[in-house]
Coordinates of C-alpha atoms in Angstrom, one line a residue:
X1 CA 56.2 72.5 43.0
X2 CA 53.6 75.2 43.0
X3 CA 53.5 78.9 42.0
X4 CA 54.7 81.2 44.8
X5 CA 52.2 83.0 46.9
X6 CA 52.6 86.7 47.8
X7 CA 55.1 87.6 50.6
X8 CA 56.5 90.6 52.3
X9 CA 60.0 89.2 52.0
X10 CA 62.2 86.5 53.4
X11 CA 64.7 86.7 56.3
X12 CA 67.1 84.4 54.7
X13 CA 68.0 84.6 51.0
X14 CA 70.5 82.6 48.9
X15 CA 71.9 83.9 45.6
X16 CA 73.8 81.5 43.3
X17 CA 74.3 81.3 39.6
X18 CA 71.9 78.4 39.3
X19 CA 68.6 77.5 41.0
X20 CA 68.8 74.2 43.0
X21 CA 66.5 72.6 40.4
X22 CA 66.6 71.7 36.7
X23 CA 63.7 71.9 34.3
X24 CA 62.6 68.7 32.5
X25 CA 60.1 69.0 29.7
X26 CA 58.1 65.7 29.0
X27 CA 57.0 64.6 25.6
X28 CA 53.4 65.8 26.4
X29 CA 54.8 69.3 27.1
X30 CA 54.4 69.1 30.8
X31 CA 57.2 70.6 32.9
X32 CA 58.9 68.9 35.9
X33 CA 61.5 70.5 38.2
X34 CA 64.0 68.1 39.7
X35 CA 66.7 68.7 42.2
X36 CA 70.1 69.5 40.6
X37 CA 73.0 67.1 41.1
X38 CA 75.6 69.9 41.7
X39 CA 77.9 70.1 44.7
X40 CA 76.5 73.4 45.9
X41 CA 72.9 72.1 45.8
X42 CA 73.9 69.0 47.7
X43 CA 75.8 71.0 50.3
X44 CA 73.0 73.5 50.8
X45 CA 70.1 71.1 50.7
X46 CA 70.3 70.1 54.3
X47 CA 71.0 73.7 55.4
X48 CA 67.9 75.0 53.7
X49 CA 65.4 72.3 54.5
X50 CA 64.3 73.7 57.9
X51 CA 64.1 77.4 56.8
X52 CA 61.5 79.5 55.1
X53 CA 63.9 81.1 52.6
X54 CA 64.3 82.3 49.1
X55 CA 66.9 81.1 46.5
X56 CA 67.7 83.5 43.6
X57 CA 69.3 82.0 40.6
X58 CA 69.3 81.3 36.8
X59 CA 66.9 78.5 35.7
X60 CA 69.4 77.0 33.3
X61 CA 68.0 78.0 30.0
X62 CA 68.0 81.1 27.9
X63 CA 65.1 83.4 27.5
X64 CA 62.3 84.6 29.7
X65 CA 62.4 83.3 33.2
X66 CA 59.5 81.4 34.9
X67 CA 57.5 83.2 37.6
X68 CA 58.7 82.5 41.1
X69 CA 57.5 79.2 42.6
X70 CA 57.7 77.3 45.8
X71 CA 59.5 74.0 46.4
X72 CA 58.3 73.1 49.9
X73 CA 59.2 76.0 52.2
X74 CA 61.8 77.3 49.7
X75 CA 60.8 80.1 47.3
X76 CA 62.6 79.8 44.0
X77 CA 63.1 83.1 42.2
X78 CA 64.4 82.6 38.6
X79 CA 66.7 85.3 37.0
X80 CA 66.5 85.5 33.2
X81 CA 69.5 85.3 30.9
X82 CA 69.4 85.9 27.2
X83 CA 71.2 83.6 24.8
X84 CA 73.9 86.3 24.4
X85 CA 74.3 86.6 28.2
X86 CA 74.7 82.8 28.6
X87 CA 77.5 83.0 26.0
X88 CA 79.2 86.2 27.4
X89 CA 78.5 86.2 31.2
X90 CA 78.5 82.5 31.9
X91 CA 80.5 80.6 29.2
X92 CA 82.7 83.7 28.5
X93 CA 83.6 85.8 31.5
X94 CA 82.8 83.3 34.3
X95 CA 84.3 80.2 32.7
X96 CA 86.8 81.4 30.1
X97 CA 88.2 84.4 32.0
X98 CA 87.7 84.0 35.7
X99 CA 87.9 80.2 35.9
X100 CA 91.4 79.9 34.3
X101 CA 92.8 82.8 36.4
X102 CA 91.5 81.3 39.6
X103 CA 92.9 77.9 38.8
X104 CA 96.5 78.8 38.3
X105 CA 96.2 79.5 34.5
X106 CA 96.2 75.8 33.6
X107 CA 94.8 77.2 30.3
X108 CA 95.2 80.8 29.2
X109 CA 92.3 83.1 30.1
X110 CA 90.5 85.1 27.5
X111 CA 89.7 88.9 28.0
X112 CA 86.8 90.6 26.2
X113 CA 85.3 93.8 27.3
X114 CA 81.9 92.7 26.0
X115 CA 82.1 89.7 28.3
X116 CA 82.8 92.0 31.3
X117 CA 79.9 94.3 30.4
X118 CA 77.6 91.2 30.4
X119 CA 79.0 90.0 33.7
X120 CA 78.3 93.4 35.3
X121 CA 74.8 93.5 33.8
X122 CA 73.8 90.1 35.0
X123 CA 75.3 90.8 38.5
X124 CA 73.1 93.9 38.6
X125 CA 70.1 91.8 37.7
X126 CA 70.8 89.4 40.5
X127 CA 71.3 92.2 43.0
X128 CA 67.9 93.7 42.0
X129 CA 66.2 90.3 42.4
X130 CA 67.7 89.7 45.9
X131 CA 66.8 93.3 46.9
X132 CA 63.2 92.6 45.9
X133 CA 62.7 89.4 47.8
X134 CA 64.7 90.1 51.0
X135 CA 62.9 91.3 54.1
X136 CA 64.1 94.2 56.2
X137 CA 67.4 93.3 57.9
X138 CA 67.5 89.9 56.1
X139 CA 70.6 87.7 55.9
X140 CA 71.8 87.2 52.3
X141 CA 74.3 84.5 51.4
X142 CA 75.8 85.0 47.9
X143 CA 77.7 82.1 46.3
X144 CA 80.8 81.9 44.1
X145 CA 82.8 83.5 41.4
X146 CA 79.9 84.2 39.0
X147 CA 78.4 86.8 41.4
X148 CA 81.4 88.7 42.8
X149 CA 79.9 92.1 42.1
X150 CA 76.6 91.3 43.8
X151 CA 77.7 92.2 47.4
X152 CA 78.4 95.9 46.6
X153 CA 75.6 96.2 44.1
X154 CA 73.2 94.8 46.7
X155 CA 74.5 97.0 49.5
X156 CA 74.0 100.1 47.3
X157 CA 70.3 99.1 47.0
X158 CA 69.7 97.6 50.5
X159 CA 72.1 98.9 53.2
X160 CA 70.0 97.2 55.9
X161 CA 71.0 93.7 54.7
X162 CA 73.6 91.4 56.3
X163 CA 75.5 90.1 53.3
X164 CA 77.9 87.2 53.1
X165 CA 79.8 85.7 50.1
X166 CA 81.4 82.3 49.9
X167 CA 83.9 81.3 47.2
X168 CA 83.7 77.6 46.3
X169 CA 86.8 77.7 44.1
X170 CA 90.4 78.9 44.9
X171 CA 91.2 82.6 45.1
X172 CA 94.4 83.2 43.1
X173 CA 97.7 84.8 44.2
X174 CA 97.8 88.5 43.5
X175 CA 100.3 87.9 40.7
X176 CA 97.7 86.0 38.7
X177 CA 94.7 88.0 39.9
X178 CA 96.3 91.2 38.8
X179 CA 96.2 90.1 35.1
X180 CA 92.4 90.9 35.2
X181 CA 91.8 94.3 33.6
X182 CA 88.7 94.6 36.0
X183 CA 90.6 93.5 39.1
X184 CA 89.7 96.7 41.1
X185 CA 86.0 96.5 40.3
X186 CA 85.9 92.8 41.4
X187 CA 87.5 93.5 44.7
X188 CA 85.3 96.5 45.3
X189 CA 82.3 94.3 44.5
X190 CA 83.4 91.7 47.1
X191 CA 84.0 94.4 49.7
X192 CA 80.3 95.1 49.7
X193 CA 79.9 91.9 51.8
X194 CA 80.2 91.9 55.6
X195 CA 82.0 88.5 55.6
X196 CA 83.8 86.7 52.9
X197 CA 84.3 82.9 53.3
X198 CA 87.0 80.9 51.5
X199 CA 87.8 77.2 51.3
X200 CA 91.4 77.6 52.6
X201 CA 93.3 80.1 54.7
X202 CA 95.7 80.6 51.7
X203 CA 92.7 81.8 49.6
X204 CA 91.7 84.4 52.3
X205 CA 95.2 85.6 52.5
X206 CA 95.4 85.9 48.7
X207 CA 92.3 88.0 48.7
X208 CA 93.7 90.3 51.4
X209 CA 97.0 90.7 49.5
X210 CA 95.0 91.6 46.4
X211 CA 93.1 94.3 48.3
X212 CA 96.4 95.7 49.6
X213 CA 98.1 95.6 46.2
X214 CA 95.2 96.8 44.0
X215 CA 93.1 99.0 46.3
X216 CA 95.8 100.1 48.7
X217 CA 93.6 98.7 51.5
X218 CA 95.0 97.7 54.9
X219 CA 94.7 94.3 56.5
X220 CA 95.1 93.4 60.2
X221 CA 94.4 89.8 61.2
X222 CA 91.5 88.7 59.1
X223 CA 89.9 92.2 58.6
X224 CA 90.4 94.3 55.5
X225 CA 89.9 98.0 55.9
X226 CA 89.4 100.2 52.8
X227 CA 89.1 103.9 52.8
X228 CA 86.7 104.0 49.9
X229 CA 87.0 106.1 46.6
X230 CA 85.8 109.5 45.5
X231 CA 84.0 108.2 42.4
X232 CA 80.4 107.1 42.5
X233 CA 81.1 103.8 40.8
X234 CA 80.8 100.3 42.2
X235 CA 81.5 100.0 45.9
X236 CA 82.9 103.4 46.6
X237 CA 82.0 103.6 50.3
X238 CA 84.6 102.9 53.0
X239 CA 84.5 99.3 54.2
X240 CA 85.7 97.0 57.0
X241 CA 85.2 93.3 55.9
X242 CA 86.3 90.1 57.5
X243 CA 87.8 87.4 55.2
X244 CA 88.5 83.9 56.6
X245 CA 88.6 80.2 55.8
X246 CA 85.4 78.2 56.3
X247 CA 85.9 74.9 54.5
X248 CA 82.8 73.4 53.0
X249 CA 81.7 69.9 53.8
X250 CA 78.9 67.3 53.1
X251 CA 75.8 65.9 54.6
X252 CA 77.6 63.0 56.2
X253 CA 74.7 61.4 58.0
X254 CA 72.5 61.6 54.9
X255 CA 75.2 60.0 52.7
X256 CA 75.9 57.2 55.2
X257 CA 72.2 56.3 55.3
X258 CA 72.0 56.4 51.5
X259 CA 75.1 54.3 51.1
X260 CA 73.8 51.7 53.5
X261 CA 70.4 51.3 51.9
X262 CA 69.5 47.9 50.5
X263 CA 69.0 49.3 47.0
X264 CA 72.5 50.8 46.9
X265 CA 74.0 47.7 48.4
X266 CA 72.4 45.6 45.7
X267 CA 73.8 48.0 43.1
X268 CA 77.3 47.6 44.5
X269 CA 77.2 43.9 43.8
X270 CA 75.9 44.4 40.3
X271 CA 78.5 47.0 39.4
X272 CA 81.4 44.9 40.6
X273 CA 80.1 41.9 38.7
X274 CA 79.7 44.0 35.6
X275 CA 83.4 44.8 35.9
X276 CA 84.3 41.1 36.1
X277 CA 84.8 41.0 39.9
X278 CA 88.3 42.3 39.8
X279 CA 90.6 42.2 42.8
X280 CA 91.1 46.0 42.7
X281 CA 88.9 48.7 41.3
X282 CA 90.5 52.2 40.9
X283 CA 87.9 55.0 40.5
X284 CA 87.9 58.6 39.5
X285 CA 84.7 60.8 39.7
X286 CA 85.0 64.3 38.3
X287 CA 83.4 66.9 36.1
X288 CA 85.1 66.8 32.7
X289 CA 87.4 69.8 33.5
X290 CA 91.0 70.5 32.8
X291 CA 91.6 71.4 36.5
X292 CA 90.7 67.8 37.7
X293 CA 93.9 66.2 36.6
X294 CA 92.2 63.5 34.5
X295 CA 94.9 63.6 31.8
X296 CA 97.7 63.2 34.4
X297 CA 95.8 60.4 36.1
X298 CA 95.4 58.5 32.8
X299 CA 99.0 58.9 32.0
X300 CA 99.9 57.3 35.4
X301 CA 97.5 54.5 34.8
X302 CA 98.9 53.9 31.3
X303 CA 102.4 53.8 32.6
X304 CA 101.5 51.4 35.4
X305 CA 99.9 49.1 32.8
X306 CA 103.0 49.4 30.6
X307 CA 105.3 48.6 33.5
X308 CA 103.3 45.5 34.3
X309 CA 102.5 46.8 37.9
X310 CA 98.8 46.5 37.2
X311 CA 96.8 44.6 34.6
X312 CA 93.2 43.6 33.8
X313 CA 91.3 41.5 34.9
X314 CA 92.8 41.8 38.4
X315 CA 93.0 45.6 38.4
X316 CA 90.7 47.9 36.4
X317 CA 90.2 51.7 36.4
X318 CA 86.8 53.4 36.1
X319 CA 86.7 57.1 35.2
X320 CA 83.4 58.8 35.5
X321 CA 83.6 62.2 33.8
X322 CA 80.4 64.3 34.1
X323 CA 79.8 66.5 31.0
X324 CA 80.6 70.1 31.6
X325 CA 80.6 73.4 29.7
X326 CA 80.7 71.6 26.3
X327 CA 80.3 74.8 24.3
X328 CA 83.6 76.2 25.7
X329 CA 86.4 75.4 23.3
X330 CA 88.9 74.3 26.0
X331 CA 86.4 71.7 27.3
X332 CA 85.7 70.3 23.8
X333 CA 89.4 69.9 23.2
X334 CA 89.8 68.2 26.6
X335 CA 87.1 65.7 25.9
X336 CA 88.7 64.8 22.6
X337 CA 92.1 64.3 24.2
X338 CA 90.8 62.2 27.1
X339 CA 88.7 60.0 24.9
X340 CA 91.7 59.5 22.6
X341 CA 94.0 58.6 25.5
X342 CA 91.4 56.1 26.8
X343 CA 91.2 54.5 23.4
X344 CA 94.9 54.1 23.1
X345 CA 95.3 52.6 26.6
X346 CA 92.5 50.1 25.9
X347 CA 93.9 49.3 22.5
X348 CA 97.3 48.5 24.1
X349 CA 96.3 46.7 27.3
X350 CA 92.8 45.4 27.2
X351 CA 91.8 41.9 26.1
X352 CA 88.6 40.4 24.9
X353 CA 86.3 40.6 27.9
X354 CA 88.9 42.4 30.1
X355 CA 88.8 46.2 29.8
X356 CA 91.7 48.1 31.4
X357 CA 89.9 51.5 31.5
X358 CA 86.1 52.0 31.7
X359 CA 85.3 55.5 30.7
X360 CA 81.8 56.9 31.5
X361 CA 81.1 60.3 30.1
X362 CA 77.7 60.8 31.6
X363 CA 75.9 62.0 34.8
X364 CA 74.8 59.6 37.5
X365 CA 72.4 60.1 40.4
X366 CA 73.4 60.1 44.1
X367 CA 72.5 56.4 44.6
X368 CA 74.6 55.2 41.7
X369 CA 77.6 57.3 42.8
X370 CA 77.3 56.0 46.3
X371 CA 77.4 52.5 44.9
X372 CA 80.5 53.3 42.8
X373 CA 82.2 54.7 45.9
X374 CA 81.7 51.4 47.7
X375 CA 82.9 49.4 44.7
X376 CA 86.2 51.4 44.6
X377 CA 89.1 49.9 46.5
X378 CA 91.2 53.0 45.7
X379 CA 89.7 56.4 45.0
X380 CA 91.8 58.7 42.9
X381 CA 91.1 62.4 43.6
X382 CA 94.0 64.1 41.9
X383 CA 93.1 67.6 40.7
X384 CA 95.7 70.1 39.6
X385 CA 93.9 72.8 41.6
X386 CA 90.6 72.6 43.5
X387 CA 88.8 74.8 46.0
X388 CA 87.7 71.8 48.1
X389 CA 86.7 68.7 46.2
X390 CA 83.7 67.2 48.0
X391 CA 84.1 63.9 46.2
X392 CA 87.0 63.0 48.6
X393 CA 84.7 63.6 51.6
X394 CA 81.9 61.7 50.0
X395 CA 84.0 58.7 49.3
X396 CA 85.4 58.3 52.8
X397 CA 81.8 58.7 54.2
X398 CA 80.2 56.3 51.8
X399 CA 82.8 53.6 52.7
X400 CA 80.9 52.9 56.0
X401 CA 82.3 49.3 55.8
X402 CA 85.7 50.7 56.8
X403 CA 87.4 49.7 53.6
X404 CA 88.9 51.7 50.8
X405 CA 91.8 54.0 50.3
X406 CA 91.9 57.6 49.2
X407 CA 94.7 59.1 46.9
X408 CA 94.4 62.8 47.3
X409 CA 96.1 65.7 45.5
X410 CA 97.9 68.1 47.8
X411 CA 96.4 71.0 45.7
X412 CA 92.9 70.5 46.9
X413 CA 91.2 72.2 49.9
X414 CA 90.4 68.7 51.1
X415 CA 94.1 68.0 51.7
X416 CA 94.1 70.6 54.5
X417 CA 91.6 68.4 56.4
X418 CA 92.0 64.8 55.2
X419 CA 95.6 64.5 56.2
X420 CA 95.5 60.7 56.6
X421 CA 94.9 60.2 52.8
X422 CA 97.6 59.0 50.5
X423 CA 98.9 62.5 49.4
X424 CA 100.3 63.1 46.0
X425 CA 101.5 65.8 43.6
X426 CA 99.6 65.0 40.4
X427 CA 102.2 66.8 38.3
X428 CA 104.7 64.2 39.4
X429 CA 103.7 61.2 37.4
X430 CA 106.3 59.0 38.9
X431 CA 105.3 60.0 42.4
X432 CA 101.6 59.6 41.5
X433 CA 102.3 56.0 40.3
X434 CA 104.1 55.2 43.5
X435 CA 101.3 56.6 45.6
X436 CA 98.6 54.6 43.7
X437 CA 100.7 51.4 44.2
X438 CA 101.1 52.1 47.9
X439 CA 97.3 52.6 48.2
X440 CA 96.7 49.3 46.5
X441 CA 99.4 47.3 48.4
X442 CA 99.5 48.8 51.9
X443 CA 98.7 46.6 54.9
X444 CA 94.8 46.3 55.1
X445 CA 94.8 47.2 58.8
X446 CA 96.8 50.4 58.2
X447 CA 94.4 51.4 55.4
X448 CA 91.4 50.8 57.7
X449 CA 93.0 53.1 60.3
X450 CA 93.5 55.8 57.7
X451 CA 89.9 55.6 56.5
X452 CA 88.6 55.6 60.1
X453 CA 90.4 58.8 60.9
X454 CA 89.2 60.4 57.6
X455 CA 85.6 59.4 58.4
X456 CA 85.8 60.9 61.9
X457 CA 87.0 64.2 60.4
X458 CA 84.2 64.5 58.0
X459 CA 81.6 63.4 60.6
X460 CA 82.8 66.0 63.0
X461 CA 82.9 68.8 60.4
X462 CA 79.9 68.2 58.2
X463 CA 77.8 70.6 56.2
X464 CA 75.8 71.7 59.2
X465 CA 79.0 72.6 61.0
X466 CA 80.2 74.5 57.9
X467 CA 76.9 76.5 57.5
X468 CA 76.8 77.3 61.3
X469 CA 80.4 78.5 61.2
X470 CA 79.8 80.7 58.2
X471 CA 76.6 82.2 59.5
X472 CA 78.1 82.8 62.9
X473 CA 81.0 84.6 61.3
X474 CA 78.6 86.7 59.2
X475 CA 76.6 87.7 62.2
X476 CA 79.7 88.8 64.0
X477 CA 81.2 90.7 61.0
X478 CA 82.8 94.1 61.9
X479 CA 80.4 96.5 60.1
X480 CA 76.8 96.5 61.1
X481 CA 74.3 97.3 58.4
X482 CA 72.1 100.4 58.5
X483 CA 68.8 100.1 60.3
X484 CA 66.6 101.1 57.4
X485 CA 66.7 100.7 53.6
X486 CA 65.9 103.2 50.9
X487 CA 62.9 101.0 50.0
X488 CA 61.5 101.4 53.5
X489 CA 62.3 105.1 53.5
X490 CA 60.3 105.6 50.3
X491 CA 57.2 103.8 51.7

C-alpha cells in the first residue's frame, strides 16, 4: 500500500465505520495494513475490486488518523477518532444504545446525552470526509447503524451527490425505536439518502412505520414522503425516499474456489483428526455477542448430552466465538457466562481424551473457517435476532461436496431465503434440541437435496447480485440530486 496521489475526486465512494484494512505494527516499528476479516469487508471486496473508488472509514485506533493511501485502485481515507470518541460514539452510542434497541432489547439499552453528542460529531466528520473526496455527481454508499446521520449531513454539504444507505442489522419495530430520545433526528438523518436498503422487507416496513409515527410522514408502496420542517436543524428539507429490502449475500464463486483448494482440503483432514475423527461434528461460528444465541445453543447441547442423545467421542460440538467489543460490560459478562457454561458441560460429560465441547475464543482466517465448514456435519446458526447472518450462506457454499446440514434460526434474515434449512426457534430449547437431532439423523439423501437447493439459492443471489440490485435501486430513486454543489458554485 502506498500514499495516495492527488485526485479531483472519485465517482464512487463507500463510507463505513471501519476501513477495510487493519493496521499491524511489527517489532521493528514498520507498519503493515492487512485486509479486515469482517463481514462487510468480505461482501464489498468483490464489488470494489474493479472500481476506482474511495473508502472513508475509521482506521481502528484512537488518535490522529494516517494520511489517505492507496490499496490497489482503492483510495483509503482514514477518519480520526479520539479515545473519548471511541468510548462514546462507538462503544457507547453505537453498541450500548443503538445495538440493543435494534436487536429486540435482548439487553437493556443505555442512554447518555454525551454519547449522542459524540455520535453526531463523528457523523459530521464522516460527512465532511466524504464531501471532500467525492467527485461532482458521485454515487455514495453509506453503510450501517453507526452512520445514520451521514446521509442528511452529506446532502446539506453536497446536494449533487446520489446517496444510498444500507442497514446490515435489523431495523426495530416502532414500539422499540421510539424509546430513543433522538429518534426524530435519526430518521431525518436517514431521509437524506435517495435510497435506503434493508436486509428484510419487515425492516423496511418498520422504518416506514417509524417515519409515519415519529415524523408524521406518509408512505405509499416503498416510498416515504416527508414535508420537511421549519427549523434549520438536521435534514429539514422535504424528502421523497425509497426504502426496500435488498438482502446481502457472499462471493459464492470465490468461496467455492477457496474451499476446494488443496491447502484447505488438507486442513479439513487435520482438523477432523484433531477432534478424534468423530462420527458427527456440530459447529457454531459467531462473534461473541448476546444476539447470536450462543447461551441457548449451549443449553440445548448440554441437555442433549444429559439426555444421552449425543455423547463424545461419537458427537462433538465446536464453538468458535470471535472476540468482540470486549470493553463493553455486557460483552464481558457474556464471555464469563459462556466460558463458565462450557466448563460445566465438559466437567460433566467429557472423558480423558474425549472433549464434548471445544470452545475457541479467537479469530481465524478465511482458509481456516472454510476448512471448519467442511468438517461440520451440522452447522448451528441460531441467533436470537440477526440482520442476515452470512455464516449460513458461507457454510452451504463451502460444502461443495454436497454434504452437511444447516440448522437456522427463523429470526435471521437468511431464513427468508434459505427455506430448505432445518428451521428453529432458538428460544424454544426443546424444539431446538429436536431440530438438531433431526439434522443429525435425517436420511442422507434428503439432507443432500436440502443442501443442493440452498447452494443454488446462494449461487443465484450472490454478492454481485446484491450490489447490482442496490445500485440499480439507488440510480432509480425518486428524488434526483441537484446539478451543482455549493463547492462548485464557490470555485
